Structure formats: C-alpha cells, structure tokens
Amino acid sequence: MKMFLFVVSIAGLWASGGGVASATSLTSPAGTIYTGTLKGELTSGGFWNLGSSFQGNVNCNKSTFEGSVSSHGAGVTVKGTFSKFELSSCSCPVTVLKSGSFEIHATGGGNGTMTTSGTQITVQCLGLHCIYTTSSTLLGTITGGTPAQWETEFESVPRTGGGSGSFCGSAAQINATYKFTSPGTLLVS
C-alpha cells in the first residue's frame, strides 16, 4: 500500500509540475545559452504529399527559414517566431502566406522536437487550390550537432481552406531535411 501511495504521489507531482523542474534551452556551443537568430536551408527531400490522388506530390527544391527565440529556460519551452519561411523552385506554385511560430522541446542527448503554429501555405496545382495551416503541429525532430538538422518525416499539416475543398485531402504530409546554417553548432537541452 505504501508503494502505491508513493507512486500516486509522484504521478501527482509530475502532472501538476510541482517538484519537477523542466527547462528547455538552446546552446551554442555546448553549455552556452543561445538566443540569437536560427537560420536553415533545405538539404534533401522537400516534397509535400497533398493527401489527394488528384494532386499527388509537390516537390520544392529550395527552402529556407529564419526565426528568433523569444523565450527559454527553467519552467518554459523554447518559443520563437519565424521571420522568414520560404519554399521555391517547386513543381507547382507554392506560397507561404504566414511564417508562423515555433516551439522546441528537449528529448535528451542534445536533440529535440519542433512544433509550429500559424504557418500557412497555399498550393495551386492541376487547377486545384489548397491551403494548409499548422496549429501546434509536430513538424519533426532536431538532431543537435555541427550543423544541427531539422527533419520532418511525413508529418501531417491540416488543410484549412482553399477553393478545392475535399479534393485537397484533409492534410498534407511533409518530408524534408534542413540543416541549421546559424548557429554553426546547436544543441537542445
């Protein structure tokens, strides 16, 4: 019975956040907090499966992002906004309507996950028009290092509009790998 009460007490502390310190920070180099600008470029992948047999895949050969960290540290999550998120050299016209914001969550070993909100992309292909928007959407993992990488593996971005309705499918799936070009070394802790 005592063991059961101990487990219940620990679970209660964990759920309430009491007694459990949580922190997420970016470091560059290791041990030095980094709050500067994050920049990256597409290194492989770059395709969107639009979830529709009518549109299929849209490939983009170039993509860059830039964002700044607005919060981090004890008891908070790394948060920031994208000042730039671009997709270009695509097989169909793709426009980023809103760059949105991001959160980075530590997973251990200098790595983490990234979620985004408010990133809105419109795609026009084969006469169809689709809009996809992130909303606390998991968009892959960050592998810390020199350089760090951000990799999306068929993460789903919900369709939120466009003139073609259900012909767009309910979500687009993204498969792409980016390398961080600034800072040169990045770790999530």
PDB file of C-alpha atoms in Angstrom:
ATOM      1  CA  MET A   1       0.000   0.000   0.000  1.00  0.00           C
ATOM      2  CA  LYS A   2       2.848   2.410   0.828  1.00  0.00           C
ATOM      3  CA  MET A   3       4.439   1.796  -2.574  1.00  0.00           C
ATOM      4  CA  PHE A   4       1.102   2.514  -4.294  1.00  0.00           C
ATOM      5  CA  LEU A   5       0.729   5.830  -2.405  1.00  0.00           C
ATOM      6  CA  PHE A   6       4.329   6.787  -3.293  1.00  0.00           C
ATOM      7  CA  VAL A   7       3.687   6.141  -6.996  1.00  0.00           C
ATOM      8  CA  VAL A   8       0.403   8.086  -6.877  1.00  0.00           C
ATOM      9  CA  SER A   9       2.152  10.997  -5.106  1.00  0.00           C
ATOM     10  CA  ILE A  10       4.971  11.112  -7.682  1.00  0.00           C
ATOM     11  CA  ALA A  11       2.454  10.914 -10.532  1.00  0.00           C
ATOM     12  CA  GLY A  12       0.502  13.801  -8.982  1.00  0.00           C
ATOM     13  CA  LEU A  13       3.636  15.935  -8.688  1.00  0.00           C
ATOM     14  CA  TRP A  14       4.600  15.127 -12.273  1.00  0.00           C
ATOM     15  CA  ALA A  15       1.148  16.005 -13.616  1.00  0.00           C
ATOM     16  CA  SER A  16       0.973  19.271 -11.697  1.00  0.00           C
ATOM     17  CA  GLY A  17       4.534  20.270 -12.484  1.00  0.00           C
ATOM     18  CA  GLY A  18       5.286  20.571  -8.773  1.00  0.00           C
ATOM     19  CA  GLY A  19       8.657  19.315  -7.637  1.00  0.00           C
ATOM     20  CA  VAL A  20       9.759  18.545 -11.181  1.00  0.00           C
ATOM     21  CA  ALA A  21      11.962  21.139 -12.832  1.00  0.00           C
ATOM     22  CA  SER A  22      11.528  21.438 -16.555  1.00  0.00           C
ATOM     23  CA  ALA A  23      13.615  23.553 -18.835  1.00  0.00           C
ATOM     24  CA  THR A  24      14.384  23.817 -22.486  1.00  0.00           C
ATOM     25  CA  SER A  25      17.194  25.918 -23.838  1.00  0.00           C
ATOM     26  CA  LEU A  26      19.262  26.072 -26.973  1.00  0.00           C
ATOM     27  CA  THR A  27      23.022  26.086 -26.556  1.00  0.00           C
ATOM     28  CA  SER A  28      25.824  27.048 -28.924  1.00  0.00           C
ATOM     29  CA  PRO A  29      28.461  25.918 -28.148  1.00  0.00           C
ATOM     30  CA  ALA A  30      27.521  23.307 -25.535  1.00  0.00           C
ATOM     31  CA  GLY A  31      26.831  24.957 -22.179  1.00  0.00           C
ATOM     32  CA  THR A  32      26.380  28.484 -23.594  1.00  0.00           C
ATOM     33  CA  ILE A  33      22.747  29.635 -23.893  1.00  0.00           C
ATOM     34  CA  TYR A  34      21.862  30.705 -27.438  1.00  0.00           C
ATOM     35  CA  THR A  35      19.029  33.189 -28.021  1.00  0.00           C
ATOM     36  CA  GLY A  36      20.084  34.574 -31.387  1.00  0.00           C
ATOM     37  CA  THR A  37      18.670  34.002 -34.840  1.00  0.00           C
ATOM     38  CA  LEU A  38      18.082  30.486 -36.136  1.00  0.00           C
ATOM     39  CA  LYS A  39      18.593  30.012 -39.880  1.00  0.00           C
ATOM     40  CA  GLY A  40      18.397  26.933 -42.042  1.00  0.00           C
ATOM     41  CA  GLU A  41      18.162  25.596 -45.570  1.00  0.00           C
ATOM     42  CA  LEU A  42      16.709  22.522 -47.230  1.00  0.00           C
ATOM     43  CA  THR A  43      19.279  19.787 -47.837  1.00  0.00           C
ATOM     44  CA  SER A  44      17.082  16.897 -49.013  1.00  0.00           C
ATOM     45  CA  GLY A  45      13.500  15.850 -49.522  1.00  0.00           C
ATOM     46  CA  GLY A  46      11.340  18.896 -49.929  1.00  0.00           C
ATOM     47  CA  PHE A  47       8.202  17.178 -51.036  1.00  0.00           C
ATOM     48  CA  TRP A  48       4.680  17.571 -49.885  1.00  0.00           C
ATOM     49  CA  ASN A  49       2.203  14.749 -50.385  1.00  0.00           C
ATOM     50  CA  LEU A  50      -1.017  16.713 -50.567  1.00  0.00           C
ATOM     51  CA  GLY A  51      -3.228  13.855 -49.454  1.00  0.00           C
ATOM     52  CA  SER A  52      -5.160  13.874 -52.678  1.00  0.00           C
ATOM     53  CA  SER A  53      -4.984  11.484 -55.581  1.00  0.00           C
ATOM     54  CA  PHE A  54      -5.819  14.465 -57.820  1.00  0.00           C
ATOM     55  CA  GLN A  55      -2.700  16.420 -56.871  1.00  0.00           C
ATOM     56  CA  GLY A  56      -0.163  13.880 -55.683  1.00  0.00           C
ATOM     57  CA  ASN A  57       3.225  15.244 -54.666  1.00  0.00           C
ATOM     58  CA  VAL A  58       4.558  18.763 -54.943  1.00  0.00           C
ATOM     59  CA  ASN A  59       8.360  18.931 -54.880  1.00  0.00           C
ATOM     60  CA  CYS A  60      10.244  22.038 -53.804  1.00  0.00           C
ATOM     61  CA  ASN A  61      13.985  22.114 -54.492  1.00  0.00           C
ATOM     62  CA  LYS A  62      14.711  25.151 -52.322  1.00  0.00           C
ATOM     63  CA  SER A  63      13.514  26.207 -48.913  1.00  0.00           C
ATOM     64  CA  THR A  64      14.905  28.428 -46.168  1.00  0.00           C
ATOM     65  CA  PHE A  65      13.779  29.545 -42.753  1.00  0.00           C
ATOM     66  CA  GLU A  66      14.817  32.188 -40.262  1.00  0.00           C
ATOM     67  CA  GLY A  67      13.478  32.768 -36.782  1.00  0.00           C
ATOM     68  CA  SER A  68      14.290  34.293 -33.441  1.00  0.00           C
ATOM     69  CA  VAL A  69      13.998  32.832 -29.949  1.00  0.00           C
ATOM     70  CA  SER A  70      11.656  34.779 -27.653  1.00  0.00           C
ATOM     71  CA  SER A  71      11.603  32.539 -24.542  1.00  0.00           C
ATOM     72  CA  HIS A  72      13.533  29.659 -22.997  1.00  0.00           C
ATOM     73  CA  GLY A  73      14.836  28.398 -19.675  1.00  0.00           C
ATOM     74  CA  ALA A  74      13.614  26.945 -16.391  1.00  0.00           C
ATOM     75  CA  GLY A  75       9.936  26.075 -16.453  1.00  0.00           C
ATOM     76  CA  VAL A  76       9.357  27.272 -20.031  1.00  0.00           C
ATOM     77  CA  THR A  77       9.661  25.926 -23.536  1.00  0.00           C
ATOM     78  CA  VAL A  78      11.861  27.406 -26.236  1.00  0.00           C
ATOM     79  CA  LYS A  79       9.492  29.583 -28.270  1.00  0.00           C
ATOM     80  CA  GLY A  80      10.003  31.917 -31.170  1.00  0.00           C
ATOM     81  CA  THR A  81       8.668  33.273 -34.418  1.00  0.00           C
ATOM     82  CA  PHE A  82       9.708  32.682 -37.980  1.00  0.00           C
ATOM     83  CA  SER A  83      10.585  35.957 -39.670  1.00  0.00           C
ATOM     84  CA  LYS A  84      11.028  34.059 -42.923  1.00  0.00           C
ATOM     85  CA  PHE A  85       9.880  30.690 -44.200  1.00  0.00           C
ATOM     86  CA  GLU A  86      10.193  30.236 -47.963  1.00  0.00           C
ATOM     87  CA  LEU A  87       9.586  27.437 -50.439  1.00  0.00           C
ATOM     88  CA  SER A  88      10.757  27.896 -54.032  1.00  0.00           C
ATOM     89  CA  SER A  89      11.645  26.018 -57.217  1.00  0.00           C
ATOM     90  CA  CYS A  90       8.502  23.935 -56.706  1.00  0.00           C
ATOM     91  CA  SER A  91       6.774  21.657 -59.205  1.00  0.00           C
ATOM     92  CA  CYS A  92       3.547  23.673 -58.667  1.00  0.00           C
ATOM     93  CA  PRO A  93       3.063  27.239 -57.366  1.00  0.00           C
ATOM     94  CA  VAL A  94       3.535  27.270 -53.567  1.00  0.00           C
ATOM     95  CA  THR A  95       3.240  30.440 -51.499  1.00  0.00           C
ATOM     96  CA  VAL A  96       3.898  30.869 -47.787  1.00  0.00           C
ATOM     97  CA  LEU A  97       1.069  33.151 -46.619  1.00  0.00           C
ATOM     98  CA  LYS A  98       2.192  33.317 -42.964  1.00  0.00           C
ATOM     99  CA  SER A  99       5.506  32.227 -41.472  1.00  0.00           C
ATOM    100  CA  GLY A 100       4.107  31.391 -38.027  1.00  0.00           C
ATOM    101  CA  SER A 101       5.808  30.486 -34.760  1.00  0.00           C
ATOM    102  CA  PHE A 102       7.697  27.528 -33.326  1.00  0.00           C
ATOM    103  CA  GLU A 103       8.339  25.645 -30.088  1.00  0.00           C
ATOM    104  CA  ILE A 104      11.267  23.344 -29.417  1.00  0.00           C
ATOM    105  CA  HIS A 105      11.060  20.590 -26.794  1.00  0.00           C
ATOM    106  CA  ALA A 106      14.132  18.745 -25.461  1.00  0.00           C
ATOM    107  CA  THR A 107      14.169  14.970 -25.835  1.00  0.00           C
ATOM    108  CA  GLY A 108      17.674  14.308 -24.496  1.00  0.00           C
ATOM    109  CA  GLY A 109      21.180  13.985 -25.858  1.00  0.00           C
ATOM    110  CA  GLY A 110      21.164  17.497 -27.367  1.00  0.00           C
ATOM    111  CA  ASN A 111      18.110  16.653 -29.505  1.00  0.00           C
ATOM    112  CA  GLY A 112      14.501  17.810 -29.537  1.00  0.00           C
ATOM    113  CA  THR A 113      11.221  18.095 -31.392  1.00  0.00           C
ATOM    114  CA  MET A 114       9.734  21.121 -33.115  1.00  0.00           C
ATOM    115  CA  THR A 115       6.092  22.132 -33.280  1.00  0.00           C
ATOM    116  CA  THR A 116       4.781  25.054 -35.286  1.00  0.00           C
ATOM    117  CA  SER A 117       1.628  27.155 -35.219  1.00  0.00           C
ATOM    118  CA  GLY A 118       0.260  29.667 -37.676  1.00  0.00           C
ATOM    119  CA  THR A 119       2.463  28.660 -40.608  1.00  0.00           C
ATOM    120  CA  GLN A 120       0.116  28.873 -43.594  1.00  0.00           C
ATOM    121  CA  ILE A 121       0.939  27.628 -47.089  1.00  0.00           C
ATOM    122  CA  THR A 122      -1.148  27.742 -50.230  1.00  0.00           C
ATOM    123  CA  VAL A 123      -0.625  25.343 -53.142  1.00  0.00           C
ATOM    124  CA  GLN A 124      -2.107  25.629 -56.623  1.00  0.00           C
ATOM    125  CA  CYS A 125      -1.662  22.578 -58.803  1.00  0.00           C
ATOM    126  CA  LEU A 126      -3.559  20.980 -61.672  1.00  0.00           C
ATOM    127  CA  GLY A 127      -6.342  23.551 -61.312  1.00  0.00           C
ATOM    128  CA  LEU A 128      -6.802  22.919 -57.593  1.00  0.00           C
ATOM    129  CA  HIS A 129      -6.172  25.419 -54.776  1.00  0.00           C
ATOM    130  CA  CYS A 130      -5.412  24.192 -51.240  1.00  0.00           C
ATOM    131  CA  ILE A 131      -4.376  25.960 -48.021  1.00  0.00           C
ATOM    132  CA  TYR A 132      -2.629  24.173 -45.148  1.00  0.00           C
ATOM    133  CA  THR A 133      -2.043  25.669 -41.685  1.00  0.00           C
ATOM    134  CA  THR A 134      -0.104  24.410 -38.674  1.00  0.00           C
ATOM    135  CA  SER A 135      -1.625  24.574 -35.184  1.00  0.00           C
ATOM    136  CA  SER A 136       0.682  23.131 -32.519  1.00  0.00           C
ATOM    137  CA  THR A 137       1.629  20.708 -35.282  1.00  0.00           C
ATOM    138  CA  LEU A 138       4.563  18.391 -34.670  1.00  0.00           C
ATOM    139  CA  LEU A 139       6.980  19.032 -37.510  1.00  0.00           C
ATOM    140  CA  GLY A 140       9.760  16.613 -36.823  1.00  0.00           C
ATOM    141  CA  THR A 141      12.941  16.285 -34.852  1.00  0.00           C
ATOM    142  CA  ILE A 142      16.028  18.372 -34.298  1.00  0.00           C
ATOM    143  CA  THR A 143      19.279  16.466 -34.103  1.00  0.00           C
ATOM    144  CA  GLY A 144      21.825  18.615 -32.311  1.00  0.00           C
ATOM    145  CA  GLY A 145      25.320  18.958 -33.695  1.00  0.00           C
ATOM    146  CA  THR A 146      27.598  20.824 -36.069  1.00  0.00           C
ATOM    147  CA  PRO A 147      25.490  21.545 -38.027  1.00  0.00           C
ATOM    148  CA  ALA A 148      22.224  20.639 -36.343  1.00  0.00           C
ATOM    149  CA  GLN A 149      19.467  19.179 -38.533  1.00  0.00           C
ATOM    150  CA  TRP A 150      15.693  19.574 -38.550  1.00  0.00           C
ATOM    151  CA  GLU A 151      14.000  16.588 -40.156  1.00  0.00           C
ATOM    152  CA  THR A 152      10.332  16.142 -40.948  1.00  0.00           C
ATOM    153  CA  GLU A 153       9.251  12.607 -41.758  1.00  0.00           C
ATOM    154  CA  PHE A 154       5.799  12.661 -43.305  1.00  0.00           C
ATOM    155  CA  GLU A 155       4.402  14.960 -40.611  1.00  0.00           C
ATOM    156  CA  SER A 156       0.789  15.969 -41.327  1.00  0.00           C
ATOM    157  CA  VAL A 157      -0.303  19.588 -41.762  1.00  0.00           C
ATOM    158  CA  PRO A 158      -4.117  20.035 -41.738  1.00  0.00           C
ATOM    159  CA  ARG A 159      -5.923  21.529 -44.731  1.00  0.00           C
ATOM    160  CA  THR A 160      -7.721  24.668 -43.570  1.00  0.00           C
ATOM    161  CA  GLY A 161      -9.002  26.187 -46.778  1.00  0.00           C
ATOM    162  CA  GLY A 162      -8.667  26.757 -50.475  1.00  0.00           C
ATOM    163  CA  GLY A 163     -11.160  26.729 -53.310  1.00  0.00           C
ATOM    164  CA  SER A 164     -10.974  22.992 -53.986  1.00  0.00           C
ATOM    165  CA  GLY A 165     -12.358  21.611 -50.724  1.00  0.00           C
ATOM    166  CA  SER A 166     -12.138  17.861 -50.224  1.00  0.00           C
ATOM    167  CA  PHE A 167     -10.212  17.438 -53.477  1.00  0.00           C
ATOM    168  CA  CYS A 168      -7.224  18.707 -51.450  1.00  0.00           C
ATOM    169  CA  GLY A 169      -7.471  15.889 -48.923  1.00  0.00           C
ATOM    170  CA  SER A 170      -7.644  16.515 -45.174  1.00  0.00           C
ATOM    171  CA  ALA A 171      -3.900  17.103 -44.687  1.00  0.00           C
ATOM    172  CA  ALA A 172      -0.577  17.393 -46.477  1.00  0.00           C
ATOM    173  CA  GLN A 173       2.379  15.284 -45.444  1.00  0.00           C
ATOM    174  CA  ILE A 174       5.831  16.853 -45.442  1.00  0.00           C
ATOM    175  CA  ASN A 175       9.125  15.044 -45.914  1.00  0.00           C
ATOM    176  CA  ALA A 176      12.196  17.282 -45.773  1.00  0.00           C
ATOM    177  CA  THR A 177      15.564  17.709 -44.079  1.00  0.00           C
ATOM    178  CA  TYR A 178      17.015  21.105 -43.218  1.00  0.00           C
ATOM    179  CA  LYS A 179      20.444  21.954 -41.841  1.00  0.00           C
ATOM    180  CA  PHE A 180      20.894  24.874 -39.478  1.00  0.00           C
ATOM    181  CA  THR A 181      23.241  27.408 -41.056  1.00  0.00           C
ATOM    182  CA  SER A 182      23.173  29.660 -37.972  1.00  0.00           C
ATOM    183  CA  PRO A 183      24.377  28.967 -35.393  1.00  0.00           C
ATOM    184  CA  GLY A 184      27.069  26.583 -36.642  1.00  0.00           C
ATOM    185  CA  THR A 185      26.559  24.295 -33.640  1.00  0.00           C
ATOM    186  CA  LEU A 186      23.167  23.908 -31.960  1.00  0.00           C
ATOM    187  CA  LEU A 187      22.090  21.653 -29.088  1.00  0.00           C
ATOM    188  CA  VAL A 188      18.706  21.365 -27.361  1.00  0.00           C
ATOM    189  CA  SER A 189      18.898  20.942 -23.592  1.00  0.00           C
TER     190      SER A 189
END
